[in-house]
Amino acid sequence: MCSAMELTMSLEEAMRTQRAIRRLKPDPVDDAVVLHLLELALKAPTGSNQQNWEFVVVRDRAVKERLGALNYRAWRIYGGIGRRQNRDNPAMLRIMDAVEWQATHFGEIPVVVVACLHGWRPSWPPMAASAYYGSIYPSVQNLLLAARAAGLGAALITLPLWSTFLARRALGLPWNVSPCAVIPLGWPRGRYGSTTRRPVGEVVHVDRYGNQPFRR
């Protein structure tokens, strides 16, 4: 059933128009669509090809509200600081408005996907932590791009995971499965469009930091 769905948007268009969509309609999203997107997410590489990922698809309103309560507790701190720091930055305040909308409507989001990995997250050495997350974030990006191609809104968030202990309890995760990212998923209330980014020449350095021959 999943494999019968075909996404025809070009990869470049999906990349150029992908953005964090936080305001989502409560309209349902079919299981077949979600499973197809996750099937594409599983095509991403993982460290040593372990494929040690798990995805929890949350539809139950009670579970979403438990995650939403965790999200809102973190938002109250993050949002308060962010609004004070960006009170003269209208663009950033618009982003904060969208994050707050998501926080106050979390239980209405039709699907929340929690991307997880087997094993405890290492804190030392630093390379170990990078390698650990390197096994999940490529699949999350695949999921975000596939959602864009399907016309769905999505965003990678981590505020509900400020306490992995409480997040585990909300999701019934065993001790050896760690939640790494939360992806609210649904039909967007707004529209996708081209994103504004810094020119590539401003962020590319050749051979050593500061050598930017492509900078205008």
mmCIF file of C-alpha atoms in Angstrom:
data_model
loop_
_atom_site.group_PDB
_atom_site.id
_atom_site.type_symbol
_atom_site.label_atom_id
_atom_site.label_comp_id
_atom_site.label_asym_id
_atom_site.label_seq_id
_atom_site.Cartn_x
_atom_site.Cartn_y
_atom_site.Cartn_z
ATOM 1 C CA MET A 1 0.000 0.000 0.000
ATOM 2 C CA CYS A 2 2.824 2.394 0.877
ATOM 3 C CA SER A 3 4.921 1.633 -2.174
ATOM 4 C CA ALA A 4 2.000 2.553 -4.465
ATOM 5 C CA MET A 5 2.336 6.207 -3.427
ATOM 6 C CA GLU A 6 4.722 8.143 -5.640
ATOM 7 C CA LEU A 7 6.249 11.525 -4.843
ATOM 8 C CA THR A 8 6.972 13.354 -8.073
ATOM 9 C CA MET A 9 8.400 16.660 -6.812
ATOM 10 C CA SER A 10 12.030 17.097 -7.823
ATOM 11 C CA LEU A 11 14.615 16.818 -5.083
ATOM 12 C CA GLU A 12 15.906 20.318 -5.823
ATOM 13 C CA GLU A 13 12.448 21.870 -5.528
ATOM 14 C CA ALA A 14 11.859 20.072 -2.226
ATOM 15 C CA MET A 15 15.188 21.344 -0.898
ATOM 16 C CA ARG A 16 14.660 24.908 -2.104
ATOM 17 C CA THR A 17 11.158 25.204 -0.630
ATOM 18 C CA GLN A 18 11.475 23.145 2.544
ATOM 19 C CA ARG A 19 10.951 25.156 5.710
ATOM 20 C CA ALA A 20 9.831 24.534 9.262
ATOM 21 C CA ILE A 21 6.015 24.470 9.178
ATOM 22 C CA ARG A 22 4.619 24.700 12.700
ATOM 23 C CA ARG A 23 1.005 25.793 12.166
ATOM 24 C CA LEU A 24 -0.790 22.601 11.137
ATOM 25 C CA LYS A 25 -4.405 21.716 10.501
ATOM 26 C CA PRO A 26 -6.014 19.063 12.721
ATOM 27 C CA ASP A 27 -7.114 17.163 9.591
ATOM 28 C CA PRO A 28 -6.075 13.480 9.686
ATOM 29 C CA VAL A 29 -3.100 12.106 7.787
ATOM 30 C CA ASP A 30 -3.535 8.559 6.466
ATOM 31 C CA ASP A 31 -1.384 5.782 7.879
ATOM 32 C CA ALA A 32 -0.338 4.860 4.345
ATOM 33 C CA VAL A 33 1.119 8.330 3.825
ATOM 34 C CA VAL A 34 2.986 8.325 7.140
ATOM 35 C CA LEU A 35 4.383 4.847 6.551
ATOM 36 C CA HIS A 36 5.542 5.794 3.070
ATOM 37 C CA LEU A 37 7.375 8.841 4.416
ATOM 38 C CA LEU A 38 9.016 6.714 7.087
ATOM 39 C CA GLU A 39 9.950 4.107 4.498
ATOM 40 C CA LEU A 40 11.848 6.854 2.672
ATOM 41 C CA ALA A 41 13.395 8.007 5.950
ATOM 42 C CA LEU A 42 14.839 4.514 6.378
ATOM 43 C CA LYS A 43 16.808 4.885 3.145
ATOM 44 C CA ALA A 44 19.236 7.225 4.917
ATOM 45 C CA PRO A 45 22.671 5.986 6.009
ATOM 46 C CA THR A 46 23.510 5.081 9.598
ATOM 47 C CA GLY A 47 26.801 4.540 11.395
ATOM 48 C CA SER A 48 28.267 1.139 10.496
ATOM 49 C CA ASN A 49 24.934 0.443 8.797
ATOM 50 C CA GLN A 50 23.508 -0.522 12.190
ATOM 51 C CA GLN A 51 20.039 0.802 11.309
ATOM 52 C CA ASN A 52 19.502 1.189 15.056
ATOM 53 C CA TRP A 53 16.571 3.554 14.740
ATOM 54 C CA GLU A 54 12.999 3.360 15.983
ATOM 55 C CA PHE A 55 10.140 5.725 15.107
ATOM 56 C CA VAL A 56 7.205 6.207 17.444
ATOM 57 C CA VAL A 57 4.149 7.521 15.581
ATOM 58 C CA VAL A 58 1.933 9.285 18.109
ATOM 59 C CA ARG A 59 -1.746 9.779 17.307
ATOM 60 C CA ASP A 60 -3.291 9.300 20.762
ATOM 61 C CA ARG A 61 -4.434 12.681 22.085
ATOM 62 C CA ALA A 62 -3.424 11.841 25.656
ATOM 63 C CA VAL A 63 0.142 10.959 24.665
ATOM 64 C CA LYS A 64 0.414 14.063 22.471
ATOM 65 C CA GLU A 65 -0.726 16.215 25.367
ATOM 66 C CA ARG A 66 1.894 14.678 27.651
ATOM 67 C CA LEU A 67 4.569 15.518 25.097
ATOM 68 C CA GLY A 68 2.931 18.906 24.612
ATOM 69 C CA ALA A 69 3.149 19.624 28.349
ATOM 70 C CA LEU A 70 6.889 18.912 28.241
ATOM 71 C CA ASN A 71 7.206 21.116 25.175
ATOM 72 C CA TYR A 72 5.303 23.971 26.817
ATOM 73 C CA ARG A 73 7.387 23.865 29.994
ATOM 74 C CA ALA A 74 10.544 24.308 27.922
ATOM 75 C CA TRP A 75 8.878 26.937 25.728
ATOM 76 C CA ARG A 76 7.971 29.116 28.700
ATOM 77 C CA ILE A 77 11.685 29.543 29.468
ATOM 78 C CA TYR A 78 12.989 29.568 25.896
ATOM 79 C CA GLY A 79 10.201 31.824 24.634
ATOM 80 C CA GLY A 80 10.554 34.369 27.391
ATOM 81 C CA ILE A 81 14.297 34.703 26.847
ATOM 82 C CA GLY A 82 13.940 34.695 23.076
ATOM 83 C CA ARG A 83 11.330 37.435 22.976
ATOM 84 C CA ARG A 84 13.412 39.693 25.201
ATOM 85 C CA GLN A 85 16.546 39.144 23.139
ATOM 86 C CA ASN A 86 14.728 39.704 19.828
ATOM 87 C CA ARG A 87 12.264 42.442 20.757
ATOM 88 C CA ASP A 88 13.678 44.620 17.937
ATOM 89 C CA ASN A 89 13.829 41.788 15.385
ATOM 90 C CA PRO A 90 10.408 41.405 13.669
ATOM 91 C CA ALA A 91 11.498 38.395 11.598
ATOM 92 C CA MET A 92 12.614 36.449 14.649
ATOM 93 C CA LEU A 93 9.491 37.457 16.568
ATOM 94 C CA ARG A 94 7.372 35.962 13.783
ATOM 95 C CA ILE A 95 9.260 32.710 14.222
ATOM 96 C CA MET A 96 8.670 32.884 17.958
ATOM 97 C CA ASP A 97 4.950 33.386 17.304
ATOM 98 C CA ALA A 98 4.893 30.196 15.220
ATOM 99 C CA VAL A 99 6.747 28.256 17.922
ATOM 100 C CA GLU A 100 4.273 29.514 20.523
ATOM 101 C CA TRP A 101 1.328 28.543 18.316
ATOM 102 C CA GLN A 102 2.726 25.042 18.060
ATOM 103 C CA ALA A 103 3.259 24.883 21.818
ATOM 104 C CA THR A 104 -0.335 25.882 22.586
ATOM 105 C CA HIS A 105 -1.900 23.594 19.943
ATOM 106 C CA PHE A 106 0.327 20.533 20.368
ATOM 107 C CA GLY A 107 -2.510 18.165 21.197
ATOM 108 C CA GLU A 108 -4.342 19.094 17.967
ATOM 109 C CA ILE A 109 -1.453 18.094 15.682
ATOM 110 C CA PRO A 110 -2.612 14.980 13.818
ATOM 111 C CA VAL A 111 0.682 13.057 13.898
ATOM 112 C CA VAL A 112 3.814 13.440 16.010
ATOM 113 C CA VAL A 113 6.780 11.295 15.008
ATOM 114 C CA VAL A 114 9.491 10.706 17.602
ATOM 115 C CA ALA A 115 12.792 9.524 16.135
ATOM 116 C CA CYS A 116 14.761 7.313 18.516
ATOM 117 C CA LEU A 117 17.997 5.341 18.664
ATOM 118 C CA HIS A 118 18.946 2.211 20.558
ATOM 119 C CA GLY A 119 21.510 2.767 23.275
ATOM 120 C CA TRP A 120 22.397 5.560 25.692
ATOM 121 C CA ARG A 121 23.597 8.840 24.274
ATOM 122 C CA PRO A 122 27.324 9.116 25.043
ATOM 123 C CA SER A 123 28.603 12.391 26.478
ATOM 124 C CA TRP A 124 32.322 11.622 26.090
ATOM 125 C CA PRO A 125 34.384 11.738 23.996
ATOM 126 C CA PRO A 126 32.746 14.494 21.882
ATOM 127 C CA MET A 127 33.241 12.453 18.720
ATOM 128 C CA ALA A 128 31.064 9.689 20.175
ATOM 129 C CA ALA A 129 28.106 12.043 20.592
ATOM 130 C CA SER A 130 28.511 13.294 17.011
ATOM 131 C CA ALA A 131 28.629 9.736 15.710
ATOM 132 C CA TYR A 132 25.573 8.798 17.742
ATOM 133 C CA TYR A 133 23.365 11.560 16.347
ATOM 134 C CA GLY A 134 24.829 10.987 12.894
ATOM 135 C CA SER A 135 22.826 7.762 12.806
ATOM 136 C CA ILE A 136 19.431 9.469 13.179
ATOM 137 C CA TYR A 137 19.513 12.968 11.680
ATOM 138 C CA PRO A 138 20.024 11.877 8.052
ATOM 139 C CA SER A 139 16.804 9.852 8.329
ATOM 140 C CA VAL A 140 15.017 12.819 9.910
ATOM 141 C CA GLN A 141 16.064 15.016 6.990
ATOM 142 C CA ASN A 142 14.792 12.363 4.574
ATOM 143 C CA LEU A 143 11.485 12.454 6.428
ATOM 144 C CA LEU A 144 11.300 16.256 6.244
ATOM 145 C CA LEU A 145 12.038 16.307 2.515
ATOM 146 C CA ALA A 146 9.535 13.525 1.838
ATOM 147 C CA ALA A 147 6.901 15.420 3.837
ATOM 148 C CA ARG A 148 7.569 18.525 1.732
ATOM 149 C CA ALA A 149 7.212 16.524 -1.484
ATOM 150 C CA ALA A 150 3.901 15.135 -0.208
ATOM 151 C CA GLY A 151 2.611 18.643 0.609
ATOM 152 C CA LEU A 152 2.700 18.047 4.344
ATOM 153 C CA GLY A 153 4.046 20.472 6.913
ATOM 154 C CA ALA A 154 6.736 19.336 9.326
ATOM 155 C CA ALA A 155 9.501 20.621 11.574
ATOM 156 C CA LEU A 156 12.309 19.115 13.629
ATOM 157 C CA ILE A 157 11.932 20.143 17.284
ATOM 158 C CA THR A 158 13.632 19.089 20.513
ATOM 159 C CA LEU A 159 11.881 21.114 23.239
ATOM 160 C CA PRO A 160 9.739 18.105 24.342
ATOM 161 C CA LEU A 161 12.977 16.212 25.037
ATOM 162 C CA TRP A 162 14.433 18.567 27.652
ATOM 163 C CA SER A 163 13.913 15.639 30.028
ATOM 164 C CA THR A 164 14.589 12.347 28.290
ATOM 165 C CA PHE A 165 13.407 10.573 31.450
ATOM 166 C CA LEU A 166 9.952 12.190 31.256
ATOM 167 C CA ALA A 167 9.804 11.770 27.477
ATOM 168 C CA ARG A 168 10.563 8.057 27.898
ATOM 169 C CA ARG A 169 7.739 7.771 30.415
ATOM 170 C CA ALA A 170 5.296 9.549 28.112
ATOM 171 C CA LEU A 171 6.168 7.227 25.220
ATOM 172 C CA GLY A 172 6.701 4.006 27.160
ATOM 173 C CA LEU A 173 10.261 3.716 25.861
ATOM 174 C CA PRO A 174 12.575 1.099 27.369
ATOM 175 C CA TRP A 175 15.781 2.241 29.064
ATOM 176 C CA ASN A 176 17.917 1.371 26.021
ATOM 177 C CA VAL A 177 15.943 3.478 23.505
ATOM 178 C CA SER A 178 16.670 7.211 23.476
ATOM 179 C CA PRO A 179 14.369 9.844 21.920
ATOM 180 C CA CYS A 180 16.429 12.157 19.700
ATOM 181 C CA ALA A 181 14.034 14.339 17.717
ATOM 182 C CA VAL A 182 10.327 15.155 17.508
ATOM 183 C CA ILE A 183 8.659 15.839 14.156
ATOM 184 C CA PRO A 184 5.080 17.218 14.277
ATOM 185 C CA LEU A 185 3.430 16.333 10.982
ATOM 186 C CA GLY A 186 0.226 17.530 9.300
ATOM 187 C CA TRP A 187 -1.344 19.530 6.505
ATOM 188 C CA PRO A 188 -0.048 23.133 6.644
ATOM 189 C CA ARG A 189 -2.279 26.078 7.437
ATOM 190 C CA GLY A 190 -0.037 28.346 5.410
ATOM 191 C CA ARG A 191 1.936 27.961 2.200
ATOM 192 C CA TYR A 192 5.349 26.714 1.335
ATOM 193 C CA GLY A 193 7.608 29.087 -0.552
ATOM 194 C CA SER A 194 11.202 29.784 -1.411
ATOM 195 C CA THR A 195 13.393 30.193 1.624
ATOM 196 C CA THR A 196 15.794 33.073 2.242
ATOM 197 C CA ARG A 197 19.316 31.990 3.042
ATOM 198 C CA ARG A 198 22.764 33.560 3.155
ATOM 199 C CA PRO A 199 24.681 33.475 -0.136
ATOM 200 C CA VAL A 200 26.758 30.317 -0.431
ATOM 201 C CA GLY A 201 29.953 32.329 -0.864
ATOM 202 C CA GLU A 202 29.530 33.785 2.631
ATOM 203 C CA VAL A 203 29.688 30.410 4.345
ATOM 204 C CA VAL A 204 32.233 28.526 2.184
ATOM 205 C CA HIS A 205 35.876 28.556 3.252
ATOM 206 C CA VAL A 206 38.570 26.906 1.120
ATOM 207 C CA ASP A 207 41.442 25.025 2.773
ATOM 208 C CA ARG A 208 41.345 27.160 5.919
ATOM 209 C CA TYR A 209 38.843 29.309 7.781
ATOM 210 C CA GLY A 210 38.724 32.859 6.490
ATOM 211 C CA ASN A 211 39.800 32.053 2.929
ATOM 212 C CA GLN A 212 36.567 32.843 1.049
ATOM 213 C CA PRO A 213 37.324 33.250 -2.661
ATOM 214 C CA PHE A 214 33.614 32.926 -3.587
ATOM 215 C CA ARG A 215 32.458 35.730 -1.320
ATOM 216 C CA ARG A 216 31.163 38.763 -3.151
#
